[in-house]
Amino acid sequence: MRTRAAVLLGVAHAWHPAVQGACTRQRRSRDAVVWLGQRKHSSYDASHGNTLNASLASVVTHYRAIRAADVLIWHEGDLSRSDVDSPSEVNVRFCRLAPRTGWGRGRGQDRIRPRETRWSEGYMRMIRFYAVTGWDTLRHLGYEWWMRMDDDSFFLSNIDYNVFDAMRGGGYVYGFRALSRECDRMFGAFVDVYREDHGLPPLLDDG
């Protein structure tokens, strides 16, 4: 099992009409913990007890400050509240993935075929959402900070502080709970060289 969470900074924007009705419930925080969920995955049932629900439960158990944030579960319409064990003390919002919320291929990309067939269409959409379109979508929903969780990522130890407050107070723009370089080839070295070339401070460990 892995522990992986990234906290990303976005400049606060006002609510935007493009995201009207995208999520259930009302926003209660400027901080969000984000999952992409789906009932059926190519290799497992994502609503099963050892995936999305277990991931959410691990965060609720080990990170009490999640109660001060909103939880956003993004899906393509195949998940409902009955599929997810959502604690009453946590503001869990179900949000619909659609072109207007940044899901899918970009303009002019419909006929492009991937060079490598090992990556599914859904996987590439996920990467685009997290790397490109999700920023504006979360800003338009009124969020300033978000923490990405995969539905097979877990918190295995207690985090006794508010991660978002620590990021804000420390002037950080990006962070992670644990480093997991999975088949990264040259990317890890690229990040290290970029940090050194731009005079960025070394990585800090929260212990």
CSV table of C-alpha atoms in Angstrom, one decimal:
chain,number,residue,atom,x,y,z
A,1,MET,CA,0.0,0.0,0.0
A,2,ARG,CA,1.1,3.5,-0.8
A,3,THR,CA,0.8,6.8,1.0
A,4,ARG,CA,0.7,9.6,-1.5
A,5,ALA,CA,-0.9,13.0,-1.4
A,6,ALA,CA,-0.1,16.2,-3.1
A,7,VAL,CA,-1.2,19.6,-2.0
A,8,LEU,CA,-1.5,22.1,-4.8
A,9,LEU,CA,-1.9,25.9,-4.7
A,10,GLY,CA,-4.3,27.8,-6.9
A,11,VAL,CA,-5.1,31.4,-6.9
A,12,ALA,CA,-8.6,32.0,-5.5
A,13,HIS,CA,-11.2,32.8,-8.1
A,14,ALA,CA,-14.9,33.6,-7.8
A,15,TRP,CA,-17.5,31.0,-8.6
A,16,HIS,CA,-17.8,30.5,-12.3
A,17,PRO,CA,-21.0,29.6,-14.3
A,18,ALA,CA,-19.3,26.9,-16.2
A,19,VAL,CA,-19.3,24.7,-13.1
A,20,GLN,CA,-22.9,25.4,-12.0
A,21,GLY,CA,-24.5,22.2,-10.7
A,22,ALA,CA,-21.3,20.2,-11.1
A,23,CYS,CA,-21.2,19.2,-7.4
A,24,THR,CA,-23.7,18.2,-4.7
A,25,ARG,CA,-23.9,20.1,-1.5
A,26,GLN,CA,-22.4,23.5,-0.8
A,27,ARG,CA,-18.8,24.5,-0.5
A,28,ARG,CA,-17.8,24.9,3.2
A,29,SER,CA,-14.1,25.4,2.8
A,30,ARG,CA,-11.4,26.8,0.5
A,31,ASP,CA,-9.5,23.5,0.9
A,32,ALA,CA,-10.4,20.3,-0.9
A,33,VAL,CA,-9.3,16.7,-0.8
A,34,VAL,CA,-10.0,15.2,-4.2
A,35,TRP,CA,-10.6,11.6,-5.4
A,36,LEU,CA,-11.5,10.4,-8.9
A,37,GLY,CA,-13.9,7.5,-8.4
A,38,GLN,CA,-15.6,5.0,-10.6
A,39,ARG,CA,-17.7,1.9,-9.9
A,40,LYS,CA,-15.9,-0.2,-12.4
A,41,HIS,CA,-12.3,-0.1,-13.3
A,42,SER,CA,-10.5,-2.2,-15.9
A,43,SER,CA,-8.9,-4.3,-13.1
A,44,TYR,CA,-11.1,-3.9,-10.1
A,45,ASP,CA,-14.4,-2.6,-8.6
A,46,ALA,CA,-13.5,0.9,-7.3
A,47,SER,CA,-16.4,0.9,-4.9
A,48,HIS,CA,-15.1,-2.2,-3.2
A,49,GLY,CA,-14.0,-2.0,0.4
A,50,ASN,CA,-10.3,-2.1,-0.4
A,51,THR,CA,-10.2,0.8,-2.8
A,52,LEU,CA,-12.1,4.1,-2.7
A,53,ASN,CA,-14.0,3.5,0.6
A,54,ALA,CA,-10.9,2.2,2.3
A,55,SER,CA,-8.8,5.1,1.0
A,56,LEU,CA,-11.4,7.6,2.3
A,57,ALA,CA,-11.6,5.8,5.6
A,58,SER,CA,-7.8,5.9,6.1
A,59,VAL,CA,-7.8,9.6,5.6
A,60,VAL,CA,-10.7,10.2,8.0
A,61,THR,CA,-9.0,8.0,10.6
A,62,HIS,CA,-5.4,9.4,10.4
A,63,TYR,CA,-6.1,13.0,9.4
A,64,ARG,CA,-8.6,14.7,11.7
A,65,ALA,CA,-8.2,18.0,9.9
A,66,ILE,CA,-10.1,16.6,6.9
A,67,ARG,CA,-13.2,17.8,8.8
A,68,ALA,CA,-12.1,21.4,8.1
A,69,ALA,CA,-11.9,20.7,4.3
A,70,ASP,CA,-14.3,19.6,1.7
A,71,VAL,CA,-14.1,16.1,0.1
A,72,LEU,CA,-14.7,16.1,-3.6
A,73,ILE,CA,-15.4,12.7,-5.3
A,74,TRP,CA,-15.3,13.2,-9.1
A,75,HIS,CA,-17.1,10.6,-11.2
A,76,GLU,CA,-18.6,10.0,-14.7
A,77,GLY,CA,-22.1,9.4,-13.4
A,78,ASP,CA,-21.6,5.8,-12.2
A,79,LEU,CA,-21.2,6.5,-8.5
A,80,SER,CA,-23.9,7.6,-6.0
A,81,ARG,CA,-23.8,8.5,-2.3
A,82,SER,CA,-24.9,4.9,-1.5
A,83,ASP,CA,-21.7,3.6,-3.0
A,84,VAL,CA,-19.4,5.6,-0.7
A,85,ASP,CA,-19.1,5.4,3.0
A,86,SER,CA,-19.1,9.1,3.7
A,87,PRO,CA,-18.9,10.1,7.4
A,88,SER,CA,-21.5,12.6,8.5
A,89,GLU,CA,-18.9,14.9,10.0
A,90,VAL,CA,-17.1,15.3,6.6
A,91,ASN,CA,-18.6,17.5,3.8
A,92,VAL,CA,-18.4,15.0,1.0
A,93,ARG,CA,-19.4,16.5,-2.4
A,94,PHE,CA,-20.1,14.3,-5.5
A,95,CYS,CA,-18.9,16.1,-8.6
A,96,ARG,CA,-19.7,15.2,-12.2
A,97,LEU,CA,-16.9,14.8,-14.7
A,98,ALA,CA,-17.8,16.3,-18.0
A,99,PRO,CA,-16.2,18.5,-20.8
A,100,ARG,CA,-17.3,21.7,-18.9
A,101,THR,CA,-15.5,20.5,-15.8
A,102,GLY,CA,-12.3,19.7,-17.7
A,103,TRP,CA,-12.9,16.0,-18.4
A,104,GLY,CA,-12.0,14.5,-21.8
A,105,ARG,CA,-9.8,15.4,-24.7
A,106,GLY,CA,-8.8,19.0,-25.5
A,107,ARG,CA,-10.0,20.8,-28.6
A,108,GLY,CA,-8.8,19.3,-31.8
A,109,GLN,CA,-7.6,16.1,-30.2
A,110,ASP,CA,-10.6,13.8,-30.9
A,111,ARG,CA,-8.9,12.1,-33.9
A,112,ILE,CA,-5.5,11.8,-32.3
A,113,ARG,CA,-4.4,8.2,-31.6
A,114,PRO,CA,-2.0,7.6,-28.7
A,115,ARG,CA,1.5,6.5,-29.6
A,116,GLU,CA,1.5,3.9,-26.8
A,117,THR,CA,-1.6,1.7,-26.6
A,118,ARG,CA,-0.9,0.5,-23.1
A,119,TRP,CA,-2.6,3.6,-21.6
A,120,SER,CA,-6.4,3.5,-21.6
A,121,GLU,CA,-8.5,6.5,-22.7
A,122,GLY,CA,-9.7,6.8,-19.1
A,123,TYR,CA,-6.1,6.9,-17.7
A,124,MET,CA,-5.2,9.7,-20.2
A,125,ARG,CA,-8.2,11.7,-19.2
A,126,MET,CA,-7.3,11.3,-15.5
A,127,ILE,CA,-3.7,12.6,-16.2
A,128,ARG,CA,-5.1,15.6,-18.2
A,129,PHE,CA,-7.6,16.4,-15.4
A,130,TYR,CA,-4.9,16.4,-12.7
A,131,ALA,CA,-2.2,18.0,-14.7
A,132,VAL,CA,-4.0,20.6,-16.8
A,133,THR,CA,-7.8,21.2,-16.5
A,134,GLY,CA,-8.4,20.4,-12.8
A,135,TRP,CA,-6.7,23.7,-11.7
A,136,ASP,CA,-9.2,25.9,-13.3
A,137,THR,CA,-12.1,23.7,-12.4
A,138,LEU,CA,-11.2,23.8,-8.7
A,139,ARG,CA,-10.6,27.5,-8.8
A,140,HIS,CA,-14.0,28.1,-10.5
A,141,LEU,CA,-15.6,26.1,-7.7
A,142,GLY,CA,-14.0,28.5,-5.2
A,143,TYR,CA,-11.2,26.4,-3.9
A,144,GLU,CA,-7.7,27.7,-3.3
A,145,TRP,CA,-5.9,24.5,-2.3
A,146,TRP,CA,-6.4,20.8,-3.1
A,147,MET,CA,-5.0,17.5,-2.1
A,148,ARG,CA,-5.0,14.7,-4.6
A,149,MET,CA,-5.7,11.2,-3.5
A,150,ASP,CA,-5.8,8.1,-5.7
A,151,ASP,CA,-8.5,5.6,-4.8
A,152,ASP,CA,-5.7,3.0,-4.0
A,153,SER,CA,-3.7,5.4,-1.8
A,154,PHE,CA,-3.9,5.2,1.9
A,155,PHE,CA,-2.8,7.2,5.0
A,156,LEU,CA,-1.0,4.7,7.3
A,157,SER,CA,0.0,7.0,10.1
A,158,ASN,CA,-1.4,10.0,11.9
A,159,ILE,CA,-1.0,13.5,10.6
A,160,ASP,CA,-1.5,15.7,13.7
A,161,TYR,CA,-1.6,19.0,11.9
A,162,ASN,CA,-3.6,20.8,9.2
A,163,VAL,CA,-1.7,20.2,6.0
A,164,PHE,CA,-3.3,23.1,4.3
A,165,ASP,CA,-2.5,25.5,7.1
A,166,ALA,CA,1.1,24.3,7.2
A,167,MET,CA,1.4,24.9,3.4
A,168,ARG,CA,-0.1,28.4,3.6
A,169,GLY,CA,2.0,29.3,6.7
A,170,GLY,CA,5.2,28.0,5.2
A,171,GLY,CA,4.7,29.7,1.9
A,172,TYR,CA,4.8,26.4,0.0
A,173,VAL,CA,3.1,25.8,-3.3
A,174,TYR,CA,3.5,22.0,-3.6
A,175,GLY,CA,4.0,19.1,-1.3
A,176,PHE,CA,3.7,15.4,-0.9
A,177,ARG,CA,3.4,13.0,2.0
A,178,ALA,CA,5.7,10.3,0.6
A,179,LEU,CA,7.9,10.0,-2.5
A,180,SER,CA,7.0,7.2,-4.8
A,181,ARG,CA,8.9,7.1,-8.0
A,182,GLU,CA,7.0,4.4,-9.9
A,183,CYS,CA,8.6,3.7,-13.3
A,184,ASP,CA,9.6,7.4,-13.5
A,185,ARG,CA,12.5,6.7,-15.9
A,186,MET,CA,14.0,10.2,-16.3
A,187,PHE,CA,11.3,12.3,-14.7
A,188,GLY,CA,12.6,12.2,-11.2
A,189,ALA,CA,16.0,13.3,-12.3
A,190,PHE,CA,14.4,16.1,-14.4
A,191,VAL,CA,12.6,17.4,-11.3
A,192,ASP,CA,15.8,17.3,-9.2
A,193,VAL,CA,17.8,19.2,-11.8
A,194,TYR,CA,15.0,21.8,-12.2
A,195,ARG,CA,15.0,22.4,-8.5
A,196,GLU,CA,18.7,22.9,-8.4
A,197,ASP,CA,18.9,25.1,-11.5
A,198,HIS,CA,16.2,27.4,-10.2
A,199,GLY,CA,17.6,27.7,-6.7
A,200,LEU,CA,14.6,26.0,-5.0
A,201,PRO,CA,15.0,24.8,-1.4
A,202,PRO,CA,15.6,21.1,-0.8
A,203,LEU,CA,12.8,18.8,0.1
A,204,LEU,CA,11.6,18.9,3.7
A,205,ASP,CA,10.4,15.9,5.6
A,206,ASP,CA,7.7,16.4,8.1
A,207,GLY,CA,9.1,13.5,10.2
